Coordinates of C-alpha atoms in Angstrom, one line a residue:
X1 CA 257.0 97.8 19.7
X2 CA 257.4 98.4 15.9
X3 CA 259.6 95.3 13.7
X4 CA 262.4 97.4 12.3
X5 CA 261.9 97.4 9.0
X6 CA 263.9 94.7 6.6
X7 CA 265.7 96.8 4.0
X8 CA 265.0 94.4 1.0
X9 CA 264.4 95.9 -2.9
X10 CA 260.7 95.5 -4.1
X11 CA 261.5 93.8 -7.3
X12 CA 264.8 90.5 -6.7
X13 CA 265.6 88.1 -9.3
X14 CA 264.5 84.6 -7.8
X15 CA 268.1 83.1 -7.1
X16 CA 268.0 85.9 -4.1
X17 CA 264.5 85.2 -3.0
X18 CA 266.6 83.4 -0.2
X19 CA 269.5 85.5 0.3
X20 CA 268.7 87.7 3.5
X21 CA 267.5 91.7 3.7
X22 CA 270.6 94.7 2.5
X23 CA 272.7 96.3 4.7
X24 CA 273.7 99.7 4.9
X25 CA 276.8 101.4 4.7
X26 CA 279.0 104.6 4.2
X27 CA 280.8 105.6 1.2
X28 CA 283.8 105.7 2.8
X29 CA 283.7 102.2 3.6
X30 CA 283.2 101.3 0.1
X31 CA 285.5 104.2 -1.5
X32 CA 288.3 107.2 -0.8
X33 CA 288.4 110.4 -1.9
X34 CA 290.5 111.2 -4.6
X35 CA 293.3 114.1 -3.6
X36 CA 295.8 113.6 -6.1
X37 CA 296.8 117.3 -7.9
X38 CA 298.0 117.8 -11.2
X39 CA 301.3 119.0 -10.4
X40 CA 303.2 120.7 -13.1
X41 CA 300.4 120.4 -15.2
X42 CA 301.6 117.2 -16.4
X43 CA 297.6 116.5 -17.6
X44 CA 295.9 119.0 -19.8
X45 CA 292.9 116.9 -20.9
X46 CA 289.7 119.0 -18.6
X47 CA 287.0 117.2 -18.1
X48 CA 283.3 118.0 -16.8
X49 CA 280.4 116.5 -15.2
X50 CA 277.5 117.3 -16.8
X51 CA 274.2 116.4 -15.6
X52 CA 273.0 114.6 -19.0
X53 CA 275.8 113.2 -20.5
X54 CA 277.9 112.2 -17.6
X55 CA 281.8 112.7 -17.5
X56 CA 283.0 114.1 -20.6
X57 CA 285.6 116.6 -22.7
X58 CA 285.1 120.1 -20.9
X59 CA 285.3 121.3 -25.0
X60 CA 283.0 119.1 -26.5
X61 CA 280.8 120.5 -23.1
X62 CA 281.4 123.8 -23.8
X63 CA 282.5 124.1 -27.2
X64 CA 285.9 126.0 -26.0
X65 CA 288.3 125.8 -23.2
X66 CA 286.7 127.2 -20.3
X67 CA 289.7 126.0 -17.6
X68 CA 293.1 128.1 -18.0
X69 CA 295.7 125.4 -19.6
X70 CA 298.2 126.9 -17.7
X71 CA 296.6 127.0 -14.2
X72 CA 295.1 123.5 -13.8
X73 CA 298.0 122.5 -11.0
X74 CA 295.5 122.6 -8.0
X75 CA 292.9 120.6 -10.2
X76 CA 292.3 116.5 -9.1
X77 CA 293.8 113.8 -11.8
X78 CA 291.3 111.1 -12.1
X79 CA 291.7 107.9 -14.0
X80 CA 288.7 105.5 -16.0
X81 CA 286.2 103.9 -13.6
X82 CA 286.7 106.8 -10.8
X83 CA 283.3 109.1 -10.0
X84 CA 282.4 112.6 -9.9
X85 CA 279.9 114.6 -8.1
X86 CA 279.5 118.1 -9.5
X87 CA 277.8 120.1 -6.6
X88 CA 276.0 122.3 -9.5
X89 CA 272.3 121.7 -9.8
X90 CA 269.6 121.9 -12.6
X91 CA 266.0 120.3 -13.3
X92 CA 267.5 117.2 -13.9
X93 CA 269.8 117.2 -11.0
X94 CA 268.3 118.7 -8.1
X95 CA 271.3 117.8 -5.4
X96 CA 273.8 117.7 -8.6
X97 CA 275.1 114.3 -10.2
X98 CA 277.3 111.8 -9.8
X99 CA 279.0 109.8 -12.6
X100 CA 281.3 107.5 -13.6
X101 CA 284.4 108.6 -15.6
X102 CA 284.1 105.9 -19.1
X103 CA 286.1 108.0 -20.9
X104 CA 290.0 107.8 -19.7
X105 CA 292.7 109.6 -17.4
X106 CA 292.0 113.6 -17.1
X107 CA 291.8 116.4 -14.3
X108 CA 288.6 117.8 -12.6
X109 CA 287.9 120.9 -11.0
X110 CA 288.3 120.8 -7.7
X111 CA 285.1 122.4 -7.2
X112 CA 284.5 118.9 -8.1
X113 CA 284.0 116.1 -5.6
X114 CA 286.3 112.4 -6.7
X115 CA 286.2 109.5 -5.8
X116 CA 287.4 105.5 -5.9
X117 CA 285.9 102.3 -5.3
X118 CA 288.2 100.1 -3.4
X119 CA 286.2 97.3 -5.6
X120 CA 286.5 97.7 -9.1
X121 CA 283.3 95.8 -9.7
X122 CA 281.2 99.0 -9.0
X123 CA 278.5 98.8 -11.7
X124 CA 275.9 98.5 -9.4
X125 CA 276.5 102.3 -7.9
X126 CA 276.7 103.2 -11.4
X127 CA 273.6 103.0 -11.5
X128 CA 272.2 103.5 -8.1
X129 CA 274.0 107.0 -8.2
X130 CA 271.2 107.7 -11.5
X131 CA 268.7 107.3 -8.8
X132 CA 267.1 109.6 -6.3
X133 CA 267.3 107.4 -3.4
X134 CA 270.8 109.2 -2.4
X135 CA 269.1 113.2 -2.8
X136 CA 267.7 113.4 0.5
X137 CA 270.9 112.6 2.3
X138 CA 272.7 115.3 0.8
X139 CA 269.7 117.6 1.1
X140 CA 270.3 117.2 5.0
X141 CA 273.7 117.8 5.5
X142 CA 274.0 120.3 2.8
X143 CA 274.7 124.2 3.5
X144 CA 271.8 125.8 3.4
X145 CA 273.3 129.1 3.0
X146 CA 274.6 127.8 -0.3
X147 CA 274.7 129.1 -3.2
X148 CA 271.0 129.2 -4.7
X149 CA 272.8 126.6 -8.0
X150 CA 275.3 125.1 -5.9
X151 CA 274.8 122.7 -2.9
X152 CA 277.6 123.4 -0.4
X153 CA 278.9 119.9 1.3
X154 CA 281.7 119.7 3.7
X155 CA 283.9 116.4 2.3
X156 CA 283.7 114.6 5.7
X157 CA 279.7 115.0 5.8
X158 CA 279.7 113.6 2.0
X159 CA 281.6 110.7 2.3
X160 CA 279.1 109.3 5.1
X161 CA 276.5 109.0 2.5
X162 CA 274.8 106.1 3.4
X163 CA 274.4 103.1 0.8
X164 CA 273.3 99.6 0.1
X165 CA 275.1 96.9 -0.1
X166 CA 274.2 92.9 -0.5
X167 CA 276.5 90.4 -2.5
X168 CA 278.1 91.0 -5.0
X169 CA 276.5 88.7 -7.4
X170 CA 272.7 90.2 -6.6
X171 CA 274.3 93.5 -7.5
X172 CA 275.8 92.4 -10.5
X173 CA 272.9 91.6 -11.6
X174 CA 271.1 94.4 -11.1
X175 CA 274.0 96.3 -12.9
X176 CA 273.7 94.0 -15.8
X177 CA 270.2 94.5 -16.1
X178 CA 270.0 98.3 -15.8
X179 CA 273.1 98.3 -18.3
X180 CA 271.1 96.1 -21.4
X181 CA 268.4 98.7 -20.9
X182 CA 271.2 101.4 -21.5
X183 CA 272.4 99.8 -24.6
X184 CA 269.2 99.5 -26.0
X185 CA 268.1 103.3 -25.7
X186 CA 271.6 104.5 -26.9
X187 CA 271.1 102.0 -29.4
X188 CA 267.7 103.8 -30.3
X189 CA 268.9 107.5 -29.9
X190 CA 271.4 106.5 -33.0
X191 CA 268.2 105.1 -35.0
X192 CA 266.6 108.7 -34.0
X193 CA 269.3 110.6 -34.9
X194 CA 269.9 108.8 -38.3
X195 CA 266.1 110.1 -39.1
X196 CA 267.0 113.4 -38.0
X197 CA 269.8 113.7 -40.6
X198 CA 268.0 111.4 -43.2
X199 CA 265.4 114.2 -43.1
X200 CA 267.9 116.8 -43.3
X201 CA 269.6 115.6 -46.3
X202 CA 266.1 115.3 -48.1
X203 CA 265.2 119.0 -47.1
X204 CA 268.0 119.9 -49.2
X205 CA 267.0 118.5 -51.7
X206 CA 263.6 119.0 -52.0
X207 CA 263.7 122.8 -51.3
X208 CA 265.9 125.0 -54.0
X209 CA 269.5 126.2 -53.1
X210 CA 270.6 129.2 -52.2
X211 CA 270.4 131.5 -56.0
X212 CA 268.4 128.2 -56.8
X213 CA 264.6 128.8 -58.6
X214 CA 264.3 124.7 -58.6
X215 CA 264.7 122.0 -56.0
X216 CA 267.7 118.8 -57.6
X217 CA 265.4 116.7 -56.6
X218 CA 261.7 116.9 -58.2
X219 CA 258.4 114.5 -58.0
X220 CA 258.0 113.6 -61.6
X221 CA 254.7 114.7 -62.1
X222 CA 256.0 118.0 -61.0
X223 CA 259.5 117.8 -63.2
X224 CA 257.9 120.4 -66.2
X225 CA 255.9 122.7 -64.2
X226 CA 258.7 125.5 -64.2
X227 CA 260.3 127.6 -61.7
X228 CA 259.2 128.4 -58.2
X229 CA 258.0 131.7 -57.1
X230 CA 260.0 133.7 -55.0
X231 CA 259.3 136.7 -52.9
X232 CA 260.1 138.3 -49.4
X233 CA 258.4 136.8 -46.8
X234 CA 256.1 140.4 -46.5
X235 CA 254.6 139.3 -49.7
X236 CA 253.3 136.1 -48.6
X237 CA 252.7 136.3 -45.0
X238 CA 251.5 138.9 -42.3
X239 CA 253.0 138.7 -38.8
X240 CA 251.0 139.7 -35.2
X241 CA 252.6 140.1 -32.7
X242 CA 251.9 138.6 -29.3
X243 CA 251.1 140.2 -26.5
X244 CA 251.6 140.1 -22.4
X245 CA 249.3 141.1 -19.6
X246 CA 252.0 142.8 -17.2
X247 CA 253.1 141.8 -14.4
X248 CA 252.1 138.3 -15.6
X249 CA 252.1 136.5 -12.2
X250 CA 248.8 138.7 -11.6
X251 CA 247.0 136.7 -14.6
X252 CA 248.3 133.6 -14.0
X253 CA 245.6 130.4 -12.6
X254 CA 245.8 127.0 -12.0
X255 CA 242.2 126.0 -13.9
X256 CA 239.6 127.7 -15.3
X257 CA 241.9 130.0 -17.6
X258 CA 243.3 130.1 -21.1
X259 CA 246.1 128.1 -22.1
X260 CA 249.5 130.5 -22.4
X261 CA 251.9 129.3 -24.6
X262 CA 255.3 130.1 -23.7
X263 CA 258.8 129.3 -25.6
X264 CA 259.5 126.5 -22.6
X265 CA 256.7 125.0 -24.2
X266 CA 258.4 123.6 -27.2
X267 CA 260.8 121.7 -25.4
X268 CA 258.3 118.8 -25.0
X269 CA 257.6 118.7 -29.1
X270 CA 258.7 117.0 -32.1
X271 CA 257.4 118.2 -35.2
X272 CA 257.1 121.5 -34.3
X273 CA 253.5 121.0 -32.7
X274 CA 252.4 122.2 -29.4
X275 CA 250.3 120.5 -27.7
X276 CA 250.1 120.9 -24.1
X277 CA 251.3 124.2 -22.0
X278 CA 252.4 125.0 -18.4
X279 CA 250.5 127.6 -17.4
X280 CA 247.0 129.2 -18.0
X281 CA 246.4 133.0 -17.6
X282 CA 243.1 134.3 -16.9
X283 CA 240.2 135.6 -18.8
X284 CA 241.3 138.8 -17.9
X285 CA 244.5 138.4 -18.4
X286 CA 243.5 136.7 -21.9
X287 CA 242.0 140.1 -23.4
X288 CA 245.4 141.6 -22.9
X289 CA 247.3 139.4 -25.0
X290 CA 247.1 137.9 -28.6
X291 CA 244.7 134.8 -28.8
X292 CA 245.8 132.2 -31.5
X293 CA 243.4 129.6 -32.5
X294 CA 244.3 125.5 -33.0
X295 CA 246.1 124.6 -36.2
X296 CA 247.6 128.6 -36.2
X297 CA 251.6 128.7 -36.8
X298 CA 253.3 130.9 -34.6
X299 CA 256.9 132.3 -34.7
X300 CA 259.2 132.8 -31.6
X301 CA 261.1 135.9 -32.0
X302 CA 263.3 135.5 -29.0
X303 CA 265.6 132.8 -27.7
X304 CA 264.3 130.5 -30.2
X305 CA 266.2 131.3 -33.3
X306 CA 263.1 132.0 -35.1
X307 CA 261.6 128.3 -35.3
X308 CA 258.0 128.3 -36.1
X309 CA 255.7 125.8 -34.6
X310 CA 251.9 124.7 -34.8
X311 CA 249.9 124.8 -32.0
X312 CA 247.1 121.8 -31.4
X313 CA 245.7 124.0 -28.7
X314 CA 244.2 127.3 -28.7
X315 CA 245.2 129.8 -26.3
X316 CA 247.2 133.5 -25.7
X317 CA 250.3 134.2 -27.0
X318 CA 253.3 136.7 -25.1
X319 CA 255.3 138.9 -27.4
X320 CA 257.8 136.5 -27.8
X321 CA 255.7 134.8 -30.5
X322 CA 254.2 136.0 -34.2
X323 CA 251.3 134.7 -35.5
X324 CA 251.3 134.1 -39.0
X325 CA 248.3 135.2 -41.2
X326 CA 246.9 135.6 -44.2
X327 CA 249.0 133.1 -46.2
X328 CA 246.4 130.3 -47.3
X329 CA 246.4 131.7 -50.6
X330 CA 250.2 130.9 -51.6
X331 CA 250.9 128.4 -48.7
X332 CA 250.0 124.8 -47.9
X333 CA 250.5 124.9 -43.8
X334 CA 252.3 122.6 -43.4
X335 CA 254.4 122.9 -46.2
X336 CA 254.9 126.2 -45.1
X337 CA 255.7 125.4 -41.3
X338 CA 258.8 122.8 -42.8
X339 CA 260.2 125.6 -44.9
X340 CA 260.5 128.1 -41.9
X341 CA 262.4 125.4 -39.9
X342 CA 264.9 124.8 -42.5
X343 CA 268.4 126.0 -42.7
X344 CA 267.8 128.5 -45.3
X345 CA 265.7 131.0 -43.4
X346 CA 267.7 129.8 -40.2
X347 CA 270.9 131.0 -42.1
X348 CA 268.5 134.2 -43.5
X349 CA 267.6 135.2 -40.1
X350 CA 271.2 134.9 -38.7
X351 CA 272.9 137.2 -41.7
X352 CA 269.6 139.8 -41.4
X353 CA 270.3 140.1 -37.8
X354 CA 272.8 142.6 -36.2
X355 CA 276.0 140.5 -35.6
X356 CA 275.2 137.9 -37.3
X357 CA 273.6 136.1 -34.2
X358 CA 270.7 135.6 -33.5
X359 CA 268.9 135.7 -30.3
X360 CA 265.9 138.4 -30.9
X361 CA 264.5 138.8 -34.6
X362 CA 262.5 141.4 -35.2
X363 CA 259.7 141.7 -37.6
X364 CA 261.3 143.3 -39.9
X365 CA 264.1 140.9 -40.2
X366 CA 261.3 138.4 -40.6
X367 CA 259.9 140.0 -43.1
X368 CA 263.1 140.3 -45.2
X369 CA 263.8 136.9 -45.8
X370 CA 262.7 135.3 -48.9
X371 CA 260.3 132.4 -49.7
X372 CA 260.2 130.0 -52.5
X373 CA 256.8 128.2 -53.4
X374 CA 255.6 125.9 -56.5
X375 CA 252.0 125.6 -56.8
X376 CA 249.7 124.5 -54.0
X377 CA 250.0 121.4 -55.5
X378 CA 253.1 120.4 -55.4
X379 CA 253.8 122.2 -51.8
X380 CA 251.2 119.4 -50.6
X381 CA 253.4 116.9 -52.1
X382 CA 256.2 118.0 -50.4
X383 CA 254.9 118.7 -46.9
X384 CA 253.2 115.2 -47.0
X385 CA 256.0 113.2 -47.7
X386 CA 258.5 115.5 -45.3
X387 CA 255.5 115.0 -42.6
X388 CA 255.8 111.4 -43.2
X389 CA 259.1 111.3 -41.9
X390 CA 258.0 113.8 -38.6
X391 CA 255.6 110.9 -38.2
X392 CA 258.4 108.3 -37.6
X393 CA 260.6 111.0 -35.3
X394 CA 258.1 111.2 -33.2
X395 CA 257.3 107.5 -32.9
X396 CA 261.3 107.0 -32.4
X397 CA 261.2 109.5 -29.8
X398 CA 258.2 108.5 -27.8
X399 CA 259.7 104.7 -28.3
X400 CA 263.0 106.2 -26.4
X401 CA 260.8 107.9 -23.5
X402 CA 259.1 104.6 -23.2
X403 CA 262.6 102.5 -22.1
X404 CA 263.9 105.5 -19.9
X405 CA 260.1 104.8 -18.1
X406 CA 260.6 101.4 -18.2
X407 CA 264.0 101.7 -16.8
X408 CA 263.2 104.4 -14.0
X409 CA 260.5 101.7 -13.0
X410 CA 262.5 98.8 -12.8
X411 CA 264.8 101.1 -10.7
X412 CA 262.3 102.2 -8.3
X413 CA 262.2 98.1 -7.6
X414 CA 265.7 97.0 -7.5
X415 CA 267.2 99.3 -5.5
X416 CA 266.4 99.0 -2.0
X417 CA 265.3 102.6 0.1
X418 CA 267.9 103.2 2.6
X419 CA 266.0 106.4 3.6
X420 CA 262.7 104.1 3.7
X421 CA 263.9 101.4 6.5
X422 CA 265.6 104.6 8.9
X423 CA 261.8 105.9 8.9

């Protein structure tokens, strides 16, 4: 006969060497639901769950009012320290989230799921609830007639979620632990976002104003050379477009084939480099499309807002990409690749485009926007110094993705597998 399994975490500080395996319980041991309406609307601050940033202002979510002020009667008032499971999921929350409300008194949807701690000293579920050790569960009881981006939960089967529980000092600990690691990365983030804006502010003022023909801010070996050229973009540059073997799931493979660079691909870049891709296509599939070569720029034309990146891989590009051509005459790279990704042309392309949004540009639009340049020179200059600071982004942000893998593995230790000992 098999020794039931001790539910114990991997990882234990050594003052609970000593201290006896976890036991298991339901939520609503530890918690109640929250069923408290806002009658008469006496609360009209919305709030929302959202899988990255937690419980915050549905309008700083959304950027507008999405709830009706005058309807929110039948939505749940919920006070600092109470939780929230949206039911919605994404990538980065497969069964949906759970989070703590740090930000004060408001109402929730009552698509929403609330709830209370009998204990105030929760911390430790804080955390454990940014887990996966909890998905599973609710993977089993859920609906599976559900909505494909919803999971469908009945309250009763929810609140018998089952969870760990040991001292409260061991969990404290834990808590306290996780919660240093969360200071330091937010405290990080700000570092990377100061960067961000410090290289802002310098773009502006290394590149010439709008009706401008010099930058206000000038290396002084370049202070007398004069005023920079300025053209359309046409006169500088030659766009291809890319091109798509259809229907594509016919050409794609899983090895062997040629790298296709996608606009999903960006999201893993900093600098406006690619360097790694999702998918391949195959050889056949490869003559169909528009092969760009490593160190190439290419331009999204669709749901990108017209960022251009360089690509450290070679590979096929869809028509949802230009290649740029033909500029190594006027154009440092890389001095050229900064100057697309600034606000100017962003702003260009916006007031080119119908409506003055932009979502699709097309080539002409591209085409009509205008470029500045000094001599090759001074463009090196420019794009060295500008890559500098790329250079310490991207250190900042693989610095960041190094705690949040540090802190998903010390997870993955102190929290003990519920699911694990019921195997």
């Amino acid at each position: 006969m098999n020794k039931k399994k001790e539910l114990v975490p991997r990882l234990r500080f050594p003052e609970f060497h000593s201290t006896g395996e976890w036991k298991v319980c339901t939520l609503s041991d530890l918690a109640s639901k929250i069923a408290v309406r806002n009658r008469n609307n006496l609360i009209n601050r919305v709030l929302t769950n959202s899988a990255v940033e937690g419980v915050i202002d549905q309008s700083d979510y959304f950027d507008r009012e999405v709830a009706n002020q005058n309807n929110l009667e039948n939505y749940f008032v919920i006070d600092k320290g109470d939780y929230v499971y949206n039911p919605r999921i994404s990538v980065t929350a497969p069964v949906g989230p759970i989070s703590k409300n740090k930000i004060g008194r408001g109402v929730m949807s009552p698509l929403y799921t609330v709830f209370r701690f009998t204990n105030a000293n929760n911390d430790f579920y804080e955390q454990y609830f940014k887990t996966n050790l909890w998905h599973s569960y609710l993977k089993r009881v859920s609906n599976t007639g559900a909505r494909h981006d919803r999971m469908s939960i009945a309250n009763g089967d929810f609140m018998k979620m089952p969870l760990p529980y040991h001292s409260e000092e061991e969990q404290q600990k834990i808590a306290d632990c996780l919660a240093s690691l969360d200071v330091l990365t937010n405290i990080e983030n700000k570092k990377l976002e100061s960067l961000k804006t410090y290289k802002k502010g310098l773009m502006i003022k290394l590149f010439p104003a709008e009706g401008k023909t010099v930058p206000e801010w000038r290396f002084p070996e370049f202070k007398d050379r004069g005023d920079w050229e300025e053209n359309t973009f046409k006169s500088f540059v030659k766009l291809y477009r890319g091109s798509s073997p259809r229907p594509i799931q016919n050409y794609l493979t899983k090895n062997n084939g040629v790298n296709w660079i996608k606009i999903g691909d960006t999201k893993n870049s900093y600098g406006f480099k690619i360097r790694s891709v999702g998918e391949q296509i195959t050889h056949e599939g490869a003559q169909k499309s528009r092969f760009v070569k490593n160190g190439e720029l290419i331009l999204a034309n669709s749901m990108s807002y017209g960022k251009t990146y360089e690509v450290e891989i070679s590979g096929c590009i869809y028509d949802g990409w230009f290649v740029l051509r033909e500029y190594e005459e006027h154009f440092n790279k890389e001095f050229l690749l900064q100057q697309l990704n600034s606000d100017n042309l962003q702003q260009q392309y916006s007031l080119l485009s119908a409506g003055g949004v932009v979502q699709n540009i097309s080539s002409d639009v591209v085409y009509g926007t205008i470029l500045k340049r000094p001599q090759l020179e001074e463009q090196q200059k420019i794009a060295e110094f500008l890559s500098s600071i790329d250079d310490l982004i991207a250190a900042q942000v693989e610095k960041i993705a190094l705690l949040k893998s540090h802190k998903k593995g010390l997870m993955q230790g102190l929290f003990p597998s519920v699911e694990e000992v019921g195997e």
